Amino acid sequence: SVDPTNPILLSNRSAAHLSNGEKSKSLADARECIRVSDGSFTKGYSRLAAAMMSLGRWGEAKAAYGRVLERDADNVAARKGVEDCRSREVAQNMAGGERLK
């Protein structure tokens, strides 16, 4: 029998949803993964960040990557994720400024 509260299952399902373009379902499973693991399953934060990125929620994605880095300071993917978020925030802010002119 499969335990629906298993963080590994939720993490993998979050990734599967994201690869199928089901962003909201991916986000829900990533959040549930973090909840059931009491935040101890670092991969859950990576899944949360990926879902947030797919939704264009750069600040929230950056915060989730930050949680990964709190637990694993050498995580190359999370470091790159933070930089990607920063770049996208800058680009979004610049585009917003263009519209104001």
PDB file of N, CA and C in Angstrom:
ATOM      1  N   SER A   1       0.840  -1.186   0.000  1.00  0.00           N
ATOM      2  CA  SER A   1       0.000   0.000   0.000  1.00  0.00           C
ATOM      3  C   SER A   1       0.892   1.259   0.000  1.00  0.00           C
ATOM      4  N   VAL A   2       0.499   2.234  -0.777  1.00  0.00           N
ATOM      5  CA  VAL A   2       1.254   3.480  -0.893  1.00  0.00           C
ATOM      6  C   VAL A   2       0.740   4.485   0.141  1.00  0.00           C
ATOM      7  N   ASP A   3       1.654   5.073   0.867  1.00  0.00           N
ATOM      8  CA  ASP A   3       1.311   6.075   1.883  1.00  0.00           C
ATOM      9  C   ASP A   3       1.205   7.448   1.219  1.00  0.00           C
ATOM     10  N   PRO A   4      -0.002   8.012   1.124  1.00  0.00           N
ATOM     11  CA  PRO A   4      -0.169   9.310   0.451  1.00  0.00           C
ATOM     12  C   PRO A   4       0.475  10.485   1.183  1.00  0.00           C
ATOM     13  N   THR A   5       0.991  10.242   2.391  1.00  0.00           N
ATOM     14  CA  THR A   5       1.667  11.315   3.122  1.00  0.00           C
ATOM     15  C   THR A   5       3.185  11.150   3.094  1.00  0.00           C
ATOM     16  N   ASN A   6       3.676  10.257   2.265  1.00  0.00           N
ATOM     17  CA  ASN A   6       5.112  10.042   2.134  1.00  0.00           C
ATOM     18  C   ASN A   6       5.715  11.230   1.382  1.00  0.00           C
ATOM     19  N   PRO A   7       6.668  11.930   2.003  1.00  0.00           N
ATOM     20  CA  PRO A   7       7.222  13.124   1.334  1.00  0.00           C
ATOM     21  C   PRO A   7       7.922  12.817   0.013  1.00  0.00           C
ATOM     22  N   ILE A   8       8.519  11.644  -0.105  1.00  0.00           N
ATOM     23  CA  ILE A   8       9.186  11.284  -1.361  1.00  0.00           C
ATOM     24  C   ILE A   8       8.147  11.136  -2.470  1.00  0.00           C
ATOM     25  N   LEU A   9       7.046  10.473  -2.160  1.00  0.00           N
ATOM     26  CA  LEU A   9       5.954  10.325  -3.129  1.00  0.00           C
ATOM     27  C   LEU A   9       5.419  11.697  -3.541  1.00  0.00           C
ATOM     28  N   LEU A  10       5.186  12.560  -2.567  1.00  0.00           N
ATOM     29  CA  LEU A  10       4.658  13.894  -2.858  1.00  0.00           C
ATOM     30  C   LEU A  10       5.646  14.716  -3.685  1.00  0.00           C
ATOM     31  N   SER A  11       6.918  14.603  -3.377  1.00  0.00           N
ATOM     32  CA  SER A  11       7.947  15.315  -4.122  1.00  0.00           C
ATOM     33  C   SER A  11       7.981  14.843  -5.580  1.00  0.00           C
ATOM     34  N   ASN A  12       7.974  13.530  -5.763  1.00  0.00           N
ATOM     35  CA  ASN A  12       8.007  12.982  -7.121  1.00  0.00           C
ATOM     36  C   ASN A  12       6.745  13.330  -7.893  1.00  0.00           C
ATOM     37  N   ARG A  13       5.609  13.299  -7.216  1.00  0.00           N
ATOM     38  CA  ARG A  13       4.353  13.647  -7.886  1.00  0.00           C
ATOM     39  C   ARG A  13       4.330  15.123  -8.252  1.00  0.00           C
ATOM     40  N   SER A  14       4.904  15.972  -7.392  1.00  0.00           N
ATOM     41  CA  SER A  14       5.012  17.395  -7.699  1.00  0.00           C
ATOM     42  C   SER A  14       5.814  17.595  -8.979  1.00  0.00           C
ATOM     43  N   ALA A  15       6.928  16.877  -9.103  1.00  0.00           N
ATOM     44  CA  ALA A  15       7.764  16.976 -10.303  1.00  0.00           C
ATOM     45  C   ALA A  15       7.010  16.479 -11.532  1.00  0.00           C
ATOM     46  N   ALA A  16       6.264  15.395 -11.370  1.00  0.00           N
ATOM     47  CA  ALA A  16       5.496  14.849 -12.492  1.00  0.00           C
ATOM     48  C   ALA A  16       4.429  15.833 -12.945  1.00  0.00           C
ATOM     49  N   HIS A  17       3.725  16.423 -11.989  1.00  0.00           N
ATOM     50  CA  HIS A  17       2.710  17.427 -12.336  1.00  0.00           C
ATOM     51  C   HIS A  17       3.348  18.586 -13.104  1.00  0.00           C
ATOM     52  N   LEU A  18       4.493  19.042 -12.638  1.00  0.00           N
ATOM     53  CA  LEU A  18       5.152  20.167 -13.289  1.00  0.00           C
ATOM     54  C   LEU A  18       5.561  19.811 -14.717  1.00  0.00           C
ATOM     55  N   SER A  19       6.059  18.603 -14.898  1.00  0.00           N
ATOM     56  CA  SER A  19       6.474  18.203 -16.248  1.00  0.00           C
ATOM     57  C   SER A  19       5.279  18.050 -17.185  1.00  0.00           C
ATOM     58  N   ASN A  20       4.090  17.865 -16.616  1.00  0.00           N
ATOM     59  CA  ASN A  20       2.857  17.782 -17.413  1.00  0.00           C
ATOM     60  C   ASN A  20       2.166  19.140 -17.551  1.00  0.00           C
ATOM     61  N   GLY A  21       2.796  20.196 -17.033  1.00  0.00           N
ATOM     62  CA  GLY A  21       2.215  21.531 -17.134  1.00  0.00           C
ATOM     63  C   GLY A  21       1.131  21.813 -16.116  1.00  0.00           C
ATOM     64  N   GLU A  22       1.007  20.942 -15.131  1.00  0.00           N
ATOM     65  CA  GLU A  22      -0.017  21.113 -14.090  1.00  0.00           C
ATOM     66  C   GLU A  22       0.606  21.861 -12.910  1.00  0.00           C
ATOM     67  N   LYS A  23       0.770  23.157 -13.096  1.00  0.00           N
ATOM     68  CA  LYS A  23       1.513  23.983 -12.149  1.00  0.00           C
ATOM     69  C   LYS A  23       0.864  24.051 -10.772  1.00  0.00           C
ATOM     70  N   SER A  24      -0.443  24.229 -10.728  1.00  0.00           N
ATOM     71  CA  SER A  24      -1.125  24.337  -9.437  1.00  0.00           C
ATOM     72  C   SER A  24      -1.056  23.032  -8.656  1.00  0.00           C
ATOM     73  N   LYS A  25      -1.194  21.906  -9.346  1.00  0.00           N
ATOM     74  CA  LYS A  25      -1.089  20.608  -8.679  1.00  0.00           C
ATOM     75  C   LYS A  25       0.329  20.381  -8.176  1.00  0.00           C
ATOM     76  N   SER A  26       1.316  20.809  -8.966  1.00  0.00           N
ATOM     77  CA  SER A  26       2.705  20.702  -8.550  1.00  0.00           C
ATOM     78  C   SER A  26       2.943  21.510  -7.282  1.00  0.00           C
ATOM     79  N   LEU A  27       2.416  22.715  -7.260  1.00  0.00           N
ATOM     80  CA  LEU A  27       2.556  23.584  -6.091  1.00  0.00           C
ATOM     81  C   LEU A  27       1.901  22.962  -4.867  1.00  0.00           C
ATOM     82  N   ALA A  28       0.698  22.425  -5.034  1.00  0.00           N
ATOM     83  CA  ALA A  28      -0.019  21.815  -3.909  1.00  0.00           C
ATOM     84  C   ALA A  28       0.758  20.630  -3.332  1.00  0.00           C
ATOM     85  N   ASP A  29       1.287  19.775  -4.199  1.00  0.00           N
ATOM     86  CA  ASP A  29       2.046  18.626  -3.709  1.00  0.00           C
ATOM     87  C   ASP A  29       3.351  19.052  -3.051  1.00  0.00           C
ATOM     88  N   ALA A  30       4.006  20.075  -3.581  1.00  0.00           N
ATOM     89  CA  ALA A  30       5.244  20.564  -2.955  1.00  0.00           C
ATOM     90  C   ALA A  30       4.949  21.105  -1.555  1.00  0.00           C
ATOM     91  N   ARG A  31       3.890  21.856  -1.430  1.00  0.00           N
ATOM     92  CA  ARG A  31       3.514  22.382  -0.102  1.00  0.00           C
ATOM     93  C   ARG A  31       3.172  21.254   0.864  1.00  0.00           C
ATOM     94  N   GLU A  32       2.441  20.256   0.374  1.00  0.00           N
ATOM     95  CA  GLU A  32       2.067  19.124   1.223  1.00  0.00           C
ATOM     96  C   GLU A  32       3.312  18.327   1.613  1.00  0.00           C
ATOM     97  N   CYS A  33       4.245  18.174   0.708  1.00  0.00           N
ATOM     98  CA  CYS A  33       5.506  17.482   0.991  1.00  0.00           C
ATOM     99  C   CYS A  33       6.226  18.153   2.161  1.00  0.00           C
ATOM    100  N   ILE A  34       6.290  19.465   2.108  1.00  0.00           N
ATOM    101  CA  ILE A  34       6.944  20.223   3.185  1.00  0.00           C
ATOM    102  C   ILE A  34       6.171  20.071   4.486  1.00  0.00           C
ATOM    103  N   ARG A  35       4.853  20.146   4.396  1.00  0.00           N
ATOM    104  CA  ARG A  35       4.020  20.046   5.603  1.00  0.00           C
ATOM    105  C   ARG A  35       4.180  18.690   6.290  1.00  0.00           C
ATOM    106  N   VAL A  36       4.055  17.601   5.532  1.00  0.00           N
ATOM    107  CA  VAL A  36       4.099  16.272   6.162  1.00  0.00           C
ATOM    108  C   VAL A  36       5.486  15.926   6.685  1.00  0.00           C
ATOM    109  N   SER A  37       6.516  16.560   6.143  1.00  0.00           N
ATOM    110  CA  SER A  37       7.876  16.290   6.626  1.00  0.00           C
ATOM    111  C   SER A  37       8.309  17.291   7.697  1.00  0.00           C
ATOM    112  N   ASP A  38       7.397  18.159   8.094  1.00  0.00           N
ATOM    113  CA  ASP A  38       7.723  19.228   9.055  1.00  0.00           C
ATOM    114  C   ASP A  38       8.915  20.052   8.581  1.00  0.00           C
ATOM    115  N   GLY A  39       9.030  20.194   7.258  1.00  0.00           N
ATOM    116  CA  GLY A  39      10.091  21.008   6.685  1.00  0.00           C
ATOM    117  C   GLY A  39      11.455  20.349   6.658  1.00  0.00           C
ATOM    118  N   SER A  40      11.531  19.081   7.033  1.00  0.00           N
ATOM    119  CA  SER A  40      12.843  18.417   7.112  1.00  0.00           C
ATOM    120  C   SER A  40      13.287  17.796   5.794  1.00  0.00           C
ATOM    121  N   PHE A  41      12.385  17.657   4.828  1.00  0.00           N
ATOM    122  CA  PHE A  41      12.724  17.051   3.538  1.00  0.00           C
ATOM    123  C   PHE A  41      13.080  18.180   2.571  1.00  0.00           C
ATOM    124  N   THR A  42      14.369  18.424   2.438  1.00  0.00           N
ATOM    125  CA  THR A  42      14.868  19.566   1.671  1.00  0.00           C
ATOM    126  C   THR A  42      14.357  19.573   0.236  1.00  0.00           C
ATOM    127  N   LYS A  43      14.221  18.410  -0.373  1.00  0.00           N
ATOM    128  CA  LYS A  43      13.779  18.333  -1.762  1.00  0.00           C
ATOM    129  C   LYS A  43      12.405  18.978  -1.926  1.00  0.00           C
ATOM    130  N   GLY A  44      11.596  18.966  -0.880  1.00  0.00           N
ATOM    131  CA  GLY A  44      10.283  19.609  -0.945  1.00  0.00           C
ATOM    132  C   GLY A  44      10.402  21.094  -1.256  1.00  0.00           C
ATOM    133  N   TYR A  45      11.404  21.742  -0.684  1.00  0.00           N
ATOM    134  CA  TYR A  45      11.619  23.171  -0.960  1.00  0.00           C
ATOM    135  C   TYR A  45      12.089  23.392  -2.392  1.00  0.00           C
ATOM    136  N   SER A  46      12.868  22.450  -2.913  1.00  0.00           N
ATOM    137  CA  SER A  46      13.277  22.544  -4.319  1.00  0.00           C
ATOM    138  C   SER A  46      12.065  22.424  -5.238  1.00  0.00           C
ATOM    139  N   ARG A  47      11.160  21.503  -4.896  1.00  0.00           N
ATOM    140  CA  ARG A  47       9.942  21.342  -5.692  1.00  0.00           C
ATOM    141  C   ARG A  47       9.067  22.591  -5.594  1.00  0.00           C
ATOM    142  N   LEU A  48       8.984  23.155  -4.396  1.00  0.00           N
ATOM    143  CA  LEU A  48       8.202  24.380  -4.198  1.00  0.00           C
ATOM    144  C   LEU A  48       8.783  25.512  -5.045  1.00  0.00           C
ATOM    145  N   ALA A  49      10.091  25.635  -5.036  1.00  0.00           N
ATOM    146  CA  ALA A  49      10.746  26.681  -5.818  1.00  0.00           C
ATOM    147  C   ALA A  49      10.472  26.503  -7.309  1.00  0.00           C
ATOM    148  N   ALA A  50      10.564  25.269  -7.786  1.00  0.00           N
ATOM    149  CA  ALA A  50      10.313  25.009  -9.203  1.00  0.00           C
ATOM    150  C   ALA A  50       8.883  25.355  -9.588  1.00  0.00           C
ATOM    151  N   ALA A  51       7.933  25.005  -8.725  1.00  0.00           N
ATOM    152  CA  ALA A  51       6.534  25.326  -9.003  1.00  0.00           C
ATOM    153  C   ALA A  51       6.317  26.839  -9.005  1.00  0.00           C
ATOM    154  N   MET A  52       6.919  27.527  -8.044  1.00  0.00           N
ATOM    155  CA  MET A  52       6.794  28.985  -7.986  1.00  0.00           C
ATOM    156  C   MET A  52       7.414  29.642  -9.218  1.00  0.00           C
ATOM    157  N   MET A  53       8.561  29.129  -9.653  1.00  0.00           N
ATOM    158  CA  MET A  53       9.201  29.668 -10.863  1.00  0.00           C
ATOM    159  C   MET A  53       8.276  29.502 -12.057  1.00  0.00           C
ATOM    160  N   SER A  54       7.647  28.344 -12.166  1.00  0.00           N
ATOM    161  CA  SER A  54       6.774  28.083 -13.316  1.00  0.00           C
ATOM    162  C   SER A  54       5.577  29.026 -13.332  1.00  0.00           C
ATOM    163  N   LEU A  55       5.221  29.525 -12.162  1.00  0.00           N
ATOM    164  CA  LEU A  55       4.095  30.453 -12.040  1.00  0.00           C
ATOM    165  C   LEU A  55       4.536  31.917 -12.105  1.00  0.00           C
ATOM    166  N   GLY A  56       5.839  32.143 -12.275  1.00  0.00           N
ATOM    167  CA  GLY A  56       6.348  33.508 -12.347  1.00  0.00           C
ATOM    168  C   GLY A  56       6.368  34.217 -11.007  1.00  0.00           C
ATOM    169  N   ARG A  57       6.391  33.461  -9.937  1.00  0.00           N
ATOM    170  CA  ARG A  57       6.400  34.026  -8.588  1.00  0.00           C
ATOM    171  C   ARG A  57       7.836  33.992  -8.074  1.00  0.00           C
ATOM    172  N   TRP A  58       8.637  34.905  -8.637  1.00  0.00           N
ATOM    173  CA  TRP A  58      10.084  34.891  -8.431  1.00  0.00           C
ATOM    174  C   TRP A  58      10.491  35.063  -6.978  1.00  0.00           C
ATOM    175  N   GLY A  59       9.874  35.970  -6.274  1.00  0.00           N
ATOM    176  CA  GLY A  59      10.242  36.217  -4.873  1.00  0.00           C
ATOM    177  C   GLY A  59       9.989  35.005  -3.998  1.00  0.00           C
ATOM    178  N   GLU A  60       8.857  34.345  -4.203  1.00  0.00           N
ATOM    179  CA  GLU A  60       8.543  33.152  -3.421  1.00  0.00           C
ATOM    180  C   GLU A  60       9.463  31.993  -3.805  1.00  0.00           C
ATOM    181  N   ALA A  61       9.796  31.897  -5.082  1.00  0.00           N
ATOM    182  CA  ALA A  61      10.732  30.864  -5.524  1.00  0.00           C
ATOM    183  C   ALA A  61      12.103  31.093  -4.894  1.00  0.00           C
ATOM    184  N   LYS A  62      12.540  32.347  -4.893  1.00  0.00           N
ATOM    185  CA  LYS A  62      13.841  32.688  -4.308  1.00  0.00           C
ATOM    186  C   LYS A  62      13.871  32.332  -2.819  1.00  0.00           C
ATOM    187  N   ALA A  63      12.768  32.593  -2.120  1.00  0.00           N
ATOM    188  CA  ALA A  63      12.693  32.255  -0.693  1.00  0.00           C
ATOM    189  C   ALA A  63      12.775  30.741  -0.485  1.00  0.00           C
ATOM    190  N   ALA A  64      12.107  29.976  -1.343  1.00  0.00           N
ATOM    191  CA  ALA A  64      12.157  28.516  -1.227  1.00  0.00           C
ATOM    192  C   ALA A  64      13.567  28.000  -1.503  1.00  0.00           C
ATOM    193  N   TYR A  65      14.228  28.561  -2.521  1.00  0.00           N
ATOM    194  CA  TYR A  65      15.620  28.180  -2.771  1.00  0.00           C
ATOM    195  C   TYR A  65      16.489  28.550  -1.567  1.00  0.00           C
ATOM    196  N   GLY A  66      16.173  29.653  -0.927  1.00  0.00           N
ATOM    197  CA  GLY A  66      16.897  30.049   0.281  1.00  0.00           C
ATOM    198  C   GLY A  66      16.766  29.021   1.386  1.00  0.00           C
ATOM    199  N   ARG A  67      15.588  28.419   1.498  1.00  0.00           N
ATOM    200  CA  ARG A  67      15.384  27.364   2.507  1.00  0.00           C
ATOM    201  C   ARG A  67      16.240  26.143   2.184  1.00  0.00           C
ATOM    202  N   VAL A  68      16.387  25.833   0.899  1.00  0.00           N
ATOM    203  CA  VAL A  68      17.264  24.731   0.491  1.00  0.00           C
ATOM    204  C   VAL A  68      18.689  25.053   0.922  1.00  0.00           C
ATOM    205  N   LEU A  69      19.133  26.280   0.658  1.00  0.00           N
ATOM    206  CA  LEU A  69      20.508  26.665   0.969  1.00  0.00           C
ATOM    207  C   LEU A  69      20.777  26.729   2.473  1.00  0.00           C
ATOM    208  N   GLU A  70      19.749  26.978   3.277  1.00  0.00           N
ATOM    209  CA  GLU A  70      19.916  26.941   4.730  1.00  0.00           C
ATOM    210  C   GLU A  70      20.317  25.541   5.188  1.00  0.00           C
ATOM    211  N   ARG A  71      19.788  24.534   4.493  1.00  0.00           N
ATOM    212  CA  ARG A  71      20.033  23.143   4.849  1.00  0.00           C
ATOM    213  C   ARG A  71      21.227  22.543   4.110  1.00  0.00           C
ATOM    214  N   ASP A  72      21.516  23.079   2.925  1.00  0.00           N
ATOM    215  CA  ASP A  72      22.585  22.553   2.077  1.00  0.00           C
ATOM    216  C   ASP A  72      23.227  23.720   1.335  1.00  0.00           C
ATOM    217  N   ALA A  73      24.175  24.362   1.999  1.00  0.00           N
ATOM    218  CA  ALA A  73      24.791  25.586   1.471  1.00  0.00           C
ATOM    219  C   ALA A  73      25.525  25.372   0.156  1.00  0.00           C
ATOM    220  N   ASP A  74      25.865  24.136  -0.151  1.00  0.00           N
ATOM    221  CA  ASP A  74      26.608  23.843  -1.382  1.00  0.00           C
ATOM    222  C   ASP A  74      25.711  23.385  -2.518  1.00  0.00           C
ATOM    223  N   ASN A  75      24.417  23.491  -2.369  1.00  0.00           N
ATOM    224  CA  ASN A  75      23.491  23.017  -3.397  1.00  0.00           C
ATOM    225  C   ASN A  75      23.576  23.928  -4.625  1.00  0.00           C
ATOM    226  N   VAL A  76      24.208  23.412  -5.660  1.00  0.00           N
ATOM    227  CA  VAL A  76      24.466  24.194  -6.868  1.00  0.00           C
ATOM    228  C   VAL A  76      23.163  24.586  -7.563  1.00  0.00           C
ATOM    229  N   ALA A  77      22.210  23.672  -7.632  1.00  0.00           N
ATOM    230  CA  ALA A  77      20.935  23.959  -8.299  1.00  0.00           C
ATOM    231  C   ALA A  77      20.185  25.084  -7.579  1.00  0.00           C
ATOM    232  N   ALA A  78      20.215  25.077  -6.259  1.00  0.00           N
ATOM    233  CA  ALA A  78      19.532  26.128  -5.502  1.00  0.00           C
ATOM    234  C   ALA A  78      20.230  27.476  -5.681  1.00  0.00           C
ATOM    235  N   ARG A  79      21.552  27.473  -5.708  1.00  0.00           N
ATOM    236  CA  ARG A  79      22.294  28.722  -5.940  1.00  0.00           C
ATOM    237  C   ARG A  79      21.948  29.305  -7.310  1.00  0.00           C
ATOM    238  N   LYS A  80      21.907  28.429  -8.320  1.00  0.00           N
ATOM    239  CA  LYS A  80      21.545  28.870  -9.658  1.00  0.00           C
ATOM    240  C   LYS A  80      20.095  29.358  -9.675  1.00  0.00           C
ATOM    241  N   GLY A  81      19.232  28.673  -8.945  1.00  0.00           N
ATOM    242  CA  GLY A  81      17.832  29.079  -8.869  1.00  0.00           C
ATOM    243  C   GLY A  81      17.671  30.476  -8.293  1.00  0.00           C
ATOM    244  N   VAL A  82      18.415  30.781  -7.240  1.00  0.00           N
ATOM    245  CA  VAL A  82      18.368  32.118  -6.636  1.00  0.00           C
ATOM    246  C   VAL A  82      18.798  33.164  -7.661  1.00  0.00           C
ATOM    247  N   GLU A  83      19.885  32.881  -8.381  1.00  0.00           N
ATOM    248  CA  GLU A  83      20.359  33.829  -9.388  1.00  0.00           C
ATOM    249  C   GLU A  83      19.340  33.999 -10.516  1.00  0.00           C
ATOM    250  N   ASP A  84      18.727  32.896 -10.954  1.00  0.00           N
ATOM    251  CA  ASP A  84      17.686  32.976 -11.988  1.00  0.00           C
ATOM    252  C   ASP A  84      16.521  33.843 -11.518  1.00  0.00           C
ATOM    253  N   CYS A  85      16.122  33.659 -10.270  1.00  0.00           N
ATOM    254  CA  CYS A  85      15.022  34.460  -9.718  1.00  0.00           C
ATOM    255  C   CYS A  85      15.379  35.939  -9.695  1.00  0.00           C
ATOM    256  N   ARG A  86      16.587  36.237  -9.253  1.00  0.00           N
ATOM    257  CA  ARG A  86      17.030  37.636  -9.206  1.00  0.00           C
ATOM    258  C   ARG A  86      17.012  38.253 -10.598  1.00  0.00           C
ATOM    259  N   SER A  87      17.533  37.524 -11.580  1.00  0.00           N
ATOM    260  CA  SER A  87      17.556  38.022 -12.960  1.00  0.00           C
ATOM    261  C   SER A  87      16.148  38.272 -13.484  1.00  0.00           C
ATOM    262  N   ARG A  88      15.258  37.363 -13.191  1.00  0.00           N
ATOM    263  CA  ARG A  88      13.882  37.498 -13.679  1.00  0.00           C
ATOM    264  C   ARG A  88      13.144  38.631 -12.974  1.00  0.00           C
ATOM    265  N   GLU A  89      13.447  38.815 -11.677  1.00  0.00           N
ATOM    266  CA  GLU A  89      12.851  39.946 -10.956  1.00  0.00           C
ATOM    267  C   GLU A  89      13.314  41.266 -11.562  1.00  0.00           C
ATOM    268  N   VAL A  90      14.604  41.366 -11.864  1.00  0.00           N
ATOM    269  CA  VAL A  90      15.153  42.588 -12.469  1.00  0.00           C
ATOM    270  C   VAL A  90      14.497  42.827 -13.823  1.00  0.00           C
ATOM    271  N   ALA A  91      14.421  41.788 -14.641  1.00  0.00           N
ATOM    272  CA  ALA A  91      13.809  41.919 -15.964  1.00  0.00           C
ATOM    273  C   ALA A  91      12.343  42.326 -15.852  1.00  0.00           C
ATOM    274  N   GLN A  92      11.641  41.740 -14.891  1.00  0.00           N
ATOM    275  CA  GLN A  92      10.232  42.065 -14.698  1.00  0.00           C
ATOM    276  C   GLN A  92      10.080  43.516 -14.246  1.00  0.00           C
ATOM    277  N   ASN A  93      10.956  43.948 -13.343  1.00  0.00           N
ATOM    278  CA  ASN A  93      10.897  45.327 -12.865  1.00  0.00           C
ATOM    279  C   ASN A  93      11.223  46.312 -13.976  1.00  0.00           C
ATOM    280  N   MET A  94      12.174  45.959 -14.818  1.00  0.00           N
ATOM    281  CA  MET A  94      12.532  46.824 -15.939  1.00  0.00           C
ATOM    282  C   MET A  94      11.376  46.903 -16.933  1.00  0.00           C
ATOM    283  N   ALA A  95      10.739  45.787 -17.193  1.00  0.00           N
ATOM    284  CA  ALA A  95       9.600  45.768 -18.115  1.00  0.00           C
ATOM    285  C   ALA A  95       8.455  46.581 -17.528  1.00  0.00           C
ATOM    286  N   GLY A  96       8.269  46.489 -16.223  1.00  0.00           N
ATOM    287  CA  GLY A  96       7.220  47.282 -15.584  1.00  0.00           C
ATOM    288  C   GLY A  96       7.492  48.761 -15.690  1.00  0.00           C
ATOM    289  N   GLY A  97       8.759  49.150 -15.561  1.00  0.00           N
ATOM    290  CA  GLY A  97       9.171  50.534 -15.692  1.00  0.00           C
ATOM    291  C   GLY A  97       8.944  51.048 -17.092  1.00  0.00           C
ATOM    292  N   GLU A  98       9.149  50.188 -18.059  1.00  0.00           N
ATOM    293  CA  GLU A  98       8.919  50.580 -19.468  1.00  0.00           C
ATOM    294  C   GLU A  98       7.447  50.913 -19.688  1.00  0.00           C
ATOM    295  N   ARG A  99       6.594  50.138 -19.056  1.00  0.00           N
ATOM    296  CA  ARG A  99       5.162  50.364 -19.246  1.00  0.00           C
ATOM    297  C   ARG A  99       4.698  51.660 -18.598  1.00  0.00           C
ATOM    298  N   LEU A 100       5.428  52.119 -17.588  1.00  0.00           N
ATOM    299  CA  LEU A 100       5.033  53.332 -16.885  1.00  0.00           C
ATOM    300  C   LEU A 100       5.370  54.589 -17.670  1.00  0.00           C
ATOM    301  N   LYS A 101       6.264  54.475 -18.626  1.00  0.00           N
ATOM    302  CA  LYS A 101       6.691  55.656 -19.386  1.00  0.00           C
ATOM    303  C   LYS A 101       5.623  56.125 -20.347  1.00  0.00           C
TER     304      LYS A 101
END
